[in-house]
Short mmCIF file of C-alpha atoms and ligand atoms in Angstrom, two decimals:
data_model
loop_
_atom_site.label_atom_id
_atom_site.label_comp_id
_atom_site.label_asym_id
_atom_site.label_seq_id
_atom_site.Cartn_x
_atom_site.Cartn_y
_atom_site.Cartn_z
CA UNK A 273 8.59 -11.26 18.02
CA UNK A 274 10.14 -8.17 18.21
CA UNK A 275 8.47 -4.97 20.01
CA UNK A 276 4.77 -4.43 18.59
CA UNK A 277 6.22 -0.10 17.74
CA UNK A 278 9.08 -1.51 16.08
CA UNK A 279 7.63 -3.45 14.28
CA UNK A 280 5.03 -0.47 13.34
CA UNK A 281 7.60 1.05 12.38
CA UNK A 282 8.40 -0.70 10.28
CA UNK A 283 5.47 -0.84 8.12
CA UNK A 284 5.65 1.69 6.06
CA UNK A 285 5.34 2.37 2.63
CA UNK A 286 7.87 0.91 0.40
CA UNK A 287 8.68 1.43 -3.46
CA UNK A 288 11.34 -0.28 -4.78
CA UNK A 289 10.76 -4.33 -4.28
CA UNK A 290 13.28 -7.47 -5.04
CA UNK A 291 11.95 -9.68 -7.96
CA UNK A 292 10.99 -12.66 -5.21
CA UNK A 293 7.76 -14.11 -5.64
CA UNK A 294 5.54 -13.62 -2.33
CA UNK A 295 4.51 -17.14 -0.68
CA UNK A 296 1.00 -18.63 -1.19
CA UNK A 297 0.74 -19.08 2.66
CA UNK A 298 1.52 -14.65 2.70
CA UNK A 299 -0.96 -14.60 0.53
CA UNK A 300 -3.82 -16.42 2.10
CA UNK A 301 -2.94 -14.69 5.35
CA UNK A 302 -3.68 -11.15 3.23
CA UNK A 303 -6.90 -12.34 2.03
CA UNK A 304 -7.51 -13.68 5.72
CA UNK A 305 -6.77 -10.63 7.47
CA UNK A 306 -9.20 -8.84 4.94
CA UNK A 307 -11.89 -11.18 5.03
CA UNK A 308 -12.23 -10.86 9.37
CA UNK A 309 -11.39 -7.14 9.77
CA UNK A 310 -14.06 -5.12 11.15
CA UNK A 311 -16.81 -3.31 9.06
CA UNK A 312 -19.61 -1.09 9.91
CA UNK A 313 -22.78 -3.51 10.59
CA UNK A 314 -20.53 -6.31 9.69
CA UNK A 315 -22.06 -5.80 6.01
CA UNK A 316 -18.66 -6.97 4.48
CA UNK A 317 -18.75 -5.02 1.19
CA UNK A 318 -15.39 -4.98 -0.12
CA UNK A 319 -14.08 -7.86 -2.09
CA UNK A 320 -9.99 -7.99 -3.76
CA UNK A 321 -9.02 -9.05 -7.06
CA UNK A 322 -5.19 -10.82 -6.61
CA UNK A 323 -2.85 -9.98 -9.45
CA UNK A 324 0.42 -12.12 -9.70
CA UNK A 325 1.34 -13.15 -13.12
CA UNK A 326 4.20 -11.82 -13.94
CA UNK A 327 2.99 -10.20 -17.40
CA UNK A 328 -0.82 -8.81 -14.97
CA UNK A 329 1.81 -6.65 -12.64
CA UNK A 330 3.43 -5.48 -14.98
CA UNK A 331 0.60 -4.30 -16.52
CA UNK A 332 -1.08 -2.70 -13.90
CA UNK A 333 2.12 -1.22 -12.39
CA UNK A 334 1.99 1.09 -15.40
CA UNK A 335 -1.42 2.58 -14.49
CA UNK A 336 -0.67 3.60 -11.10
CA UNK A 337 1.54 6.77 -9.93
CA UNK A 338 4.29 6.00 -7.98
CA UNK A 339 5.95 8.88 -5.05
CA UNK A 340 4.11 11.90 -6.06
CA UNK A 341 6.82 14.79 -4.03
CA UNK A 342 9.90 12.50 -5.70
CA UNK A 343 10.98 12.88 -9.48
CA UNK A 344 10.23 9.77 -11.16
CA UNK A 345 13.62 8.69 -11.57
CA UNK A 346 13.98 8.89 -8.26
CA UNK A 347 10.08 7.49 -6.84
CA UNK A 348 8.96 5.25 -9.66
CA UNK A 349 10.78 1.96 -9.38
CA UNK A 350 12.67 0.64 -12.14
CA UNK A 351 11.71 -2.51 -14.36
CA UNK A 352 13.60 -4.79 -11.95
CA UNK A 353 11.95 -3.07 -8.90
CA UNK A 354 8.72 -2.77 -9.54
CA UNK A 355 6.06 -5.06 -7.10
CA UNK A 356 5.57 -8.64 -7.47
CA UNK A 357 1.85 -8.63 -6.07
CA UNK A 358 -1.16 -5.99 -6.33
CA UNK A 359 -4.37 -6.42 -4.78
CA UNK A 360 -7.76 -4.15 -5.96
CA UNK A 361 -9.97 -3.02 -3.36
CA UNK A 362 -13.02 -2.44 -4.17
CA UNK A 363 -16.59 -1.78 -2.56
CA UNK A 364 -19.53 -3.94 -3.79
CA UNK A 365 -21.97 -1.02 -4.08
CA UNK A 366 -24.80 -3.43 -4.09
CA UNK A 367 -24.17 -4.22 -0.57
CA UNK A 368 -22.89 -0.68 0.51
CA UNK A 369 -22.49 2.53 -1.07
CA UNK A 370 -19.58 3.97 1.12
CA UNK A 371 -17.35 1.85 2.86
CA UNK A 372 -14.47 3.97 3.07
CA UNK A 373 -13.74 3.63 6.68
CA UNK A 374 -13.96 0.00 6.38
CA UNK A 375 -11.32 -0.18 3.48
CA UNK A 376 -8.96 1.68 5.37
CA UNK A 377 -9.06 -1.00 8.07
CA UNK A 378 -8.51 -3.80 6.03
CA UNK A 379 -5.74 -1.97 3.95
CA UNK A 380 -3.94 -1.39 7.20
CA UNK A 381 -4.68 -5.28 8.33
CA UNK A 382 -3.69 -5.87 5.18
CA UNK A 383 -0.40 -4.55 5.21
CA UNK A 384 0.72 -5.45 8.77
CA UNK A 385 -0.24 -8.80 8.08
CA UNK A 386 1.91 -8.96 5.15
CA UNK A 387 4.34 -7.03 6.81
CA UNK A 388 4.30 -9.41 9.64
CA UNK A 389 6.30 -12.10 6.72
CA UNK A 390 8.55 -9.44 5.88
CA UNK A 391 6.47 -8.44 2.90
CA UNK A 392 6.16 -4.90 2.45
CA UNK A 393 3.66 -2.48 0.60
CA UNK A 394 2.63 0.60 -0.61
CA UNK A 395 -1.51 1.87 -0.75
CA UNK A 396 -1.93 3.52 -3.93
CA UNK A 397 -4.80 5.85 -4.75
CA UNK A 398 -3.27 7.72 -7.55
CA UNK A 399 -4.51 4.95 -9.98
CA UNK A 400 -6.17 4.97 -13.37
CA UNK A 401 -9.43 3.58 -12.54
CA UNK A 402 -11.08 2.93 -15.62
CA UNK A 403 -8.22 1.21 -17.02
CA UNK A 404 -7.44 -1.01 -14.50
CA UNK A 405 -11.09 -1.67 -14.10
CA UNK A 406 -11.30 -2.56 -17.68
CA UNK A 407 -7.43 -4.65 -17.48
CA UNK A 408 -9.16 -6.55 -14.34
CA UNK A 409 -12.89 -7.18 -16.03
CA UNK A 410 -14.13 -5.55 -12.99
CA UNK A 411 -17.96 -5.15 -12.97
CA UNK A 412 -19.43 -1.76 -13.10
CA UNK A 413 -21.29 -2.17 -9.67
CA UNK A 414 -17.99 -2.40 -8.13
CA UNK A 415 -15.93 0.84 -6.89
CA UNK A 416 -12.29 0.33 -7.02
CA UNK A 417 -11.42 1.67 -3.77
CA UNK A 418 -7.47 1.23 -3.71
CA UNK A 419 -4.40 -0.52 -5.50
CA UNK A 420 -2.28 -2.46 -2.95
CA UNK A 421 1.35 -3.08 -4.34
CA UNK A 422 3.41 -5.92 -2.20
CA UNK A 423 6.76 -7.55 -2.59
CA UNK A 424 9.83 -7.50 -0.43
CA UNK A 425 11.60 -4.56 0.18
CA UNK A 426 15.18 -3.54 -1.60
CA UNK A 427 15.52 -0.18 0.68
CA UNK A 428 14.80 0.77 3.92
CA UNK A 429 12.23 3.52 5.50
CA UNK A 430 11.93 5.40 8.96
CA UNK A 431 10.18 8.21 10.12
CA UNK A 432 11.98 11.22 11.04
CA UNK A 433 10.98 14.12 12.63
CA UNK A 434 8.76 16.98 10.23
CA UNK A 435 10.57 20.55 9.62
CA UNK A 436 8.69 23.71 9.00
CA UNK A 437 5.61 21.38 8.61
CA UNK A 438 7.16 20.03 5.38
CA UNK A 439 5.14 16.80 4.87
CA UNK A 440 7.21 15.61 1.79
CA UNK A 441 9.04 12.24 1.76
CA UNK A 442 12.63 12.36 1.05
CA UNK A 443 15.39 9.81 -0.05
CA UNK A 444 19.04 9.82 1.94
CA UNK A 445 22.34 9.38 0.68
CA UNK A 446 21.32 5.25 0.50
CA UNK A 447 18.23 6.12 -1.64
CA UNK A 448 16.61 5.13 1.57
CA UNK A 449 13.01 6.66 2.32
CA UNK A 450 13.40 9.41 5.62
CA UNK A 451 9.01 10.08 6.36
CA UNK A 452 8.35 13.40 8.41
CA UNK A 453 5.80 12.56 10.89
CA UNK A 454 4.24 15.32 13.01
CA UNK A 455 5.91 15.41 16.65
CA UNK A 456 3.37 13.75 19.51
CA UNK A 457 2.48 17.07 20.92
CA UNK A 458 1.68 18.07 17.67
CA UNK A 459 -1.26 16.28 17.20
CA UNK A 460 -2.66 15.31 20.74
CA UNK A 461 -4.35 16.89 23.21
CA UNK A 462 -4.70 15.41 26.56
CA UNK A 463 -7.85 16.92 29.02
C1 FMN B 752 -4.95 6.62 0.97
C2 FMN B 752 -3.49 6.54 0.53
C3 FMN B 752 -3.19 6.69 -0.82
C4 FMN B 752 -1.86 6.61 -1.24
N1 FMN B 752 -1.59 6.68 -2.59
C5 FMN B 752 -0.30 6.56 -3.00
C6 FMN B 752 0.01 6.52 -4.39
O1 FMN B 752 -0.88 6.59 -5.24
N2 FMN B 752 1.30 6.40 -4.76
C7 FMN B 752 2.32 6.27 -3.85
O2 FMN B 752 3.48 6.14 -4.24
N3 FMN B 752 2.06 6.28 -2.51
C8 FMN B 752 0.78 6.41 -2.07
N4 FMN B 752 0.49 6.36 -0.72
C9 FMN B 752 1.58 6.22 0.25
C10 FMN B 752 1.78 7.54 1.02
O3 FMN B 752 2.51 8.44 0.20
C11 FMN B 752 2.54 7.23 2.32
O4 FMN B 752 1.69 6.48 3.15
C12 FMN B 752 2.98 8.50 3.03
O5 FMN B 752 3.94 9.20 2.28
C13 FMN B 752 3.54 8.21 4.41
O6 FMN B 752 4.55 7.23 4.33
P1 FMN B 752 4.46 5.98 5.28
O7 FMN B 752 3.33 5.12 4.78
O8 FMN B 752 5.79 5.32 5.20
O9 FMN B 752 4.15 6.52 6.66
C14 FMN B 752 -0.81 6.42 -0.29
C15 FMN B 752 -1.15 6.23 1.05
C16 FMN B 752 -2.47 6.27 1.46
C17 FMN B 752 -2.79 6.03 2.93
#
């Protein structure tokens, strides 16, 4: 395996996917990764609705907002781009009300474990709720937390250093993603 902050760095947020199917065994190894990730008082309140049909993606791709700082034509992927796999995440609220801290460790299990096949993914809050509550039959004691999009990449993404503490995303001359990320000294303080 290559080095674990390579790798990292590799997982980023990707938007524009090939038209491969993602294997049954990446699948189950999603689910998996969700199902044992930690949880406060191990109460285990989310639970994921898997979308793969061809016709379901499609479907739900067009309620969700795609690269928010990028023109569309440029951060919304095309027909033949577009994900092959979303996952809902959503919070039972009969077992918890607020599980927000534990959905943002299993998205980011999630994701690296995907990401560990070569799949990649983007989190997506920008969503239309309702409507992809209603599209999913989702019942109305459930809070859907998050969209996960997955397929595998058809561009590349690094992080480069941030500029005049512009936070916006960027493409290059490949229509490959460049992310500003804060520099170290930036953000921590040793005492
Ligand atoms: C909570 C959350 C919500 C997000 N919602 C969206 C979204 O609705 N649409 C989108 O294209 N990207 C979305 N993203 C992806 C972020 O834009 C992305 O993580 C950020 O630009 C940094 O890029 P990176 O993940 O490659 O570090 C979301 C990410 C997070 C963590």
């Amino acid at each position: 395996m290559e080095n674990i902050m390579e790798f990292l760095e590799g997982r980023r947020t990707y938007r524009r996917f090939k038209q491969t199917p993602v294997p049954e065994s990446t699948v189950k190894n999603i689910i998996e990764a969700a199902r044992c990730a930690s949880c406060g008082g191990n109460r285990q309140a989310l639970k994921y609705v898997v979308a793969q049909k061809a016709e379901d993606v499609r479907a739900i791709n067009s309620l969700v907002r795609w690269a928010a700082y990028l023109p569309a034509e440029e951060g919304t992927p095309k027909e033949d781009e577009i994900p092959v796999l979303f996952v809902a995440v959503l919070v039972d609220t009969e077992i918890s009300q607020n599980a927000d801290t534990d959905a943002g460790i299993a998205i980011s299990t999630m994701t690296t474990a995907a990401w560990a096949d070569g799949v990649g993914s983007c989190i997506m809050g920008a969503i239309d709720r309702p409507k992809i509550m209603e599209y999913m039959k989702i019942p109305e004691t459930f809070k859907l937390h998050s969209m996960l999009a997955f397929g595998y990449p058809s561009h590349k993404s690094k992080t480069v250093p941030m500029q005049d503490g512009n936070c916006k995303y960027y493409l290059d001359e490949n229509r490959d993603y460049c992310v500003p990320k804060r520099a170290a000294e930036e953000i921590v303080r040793f005492l």
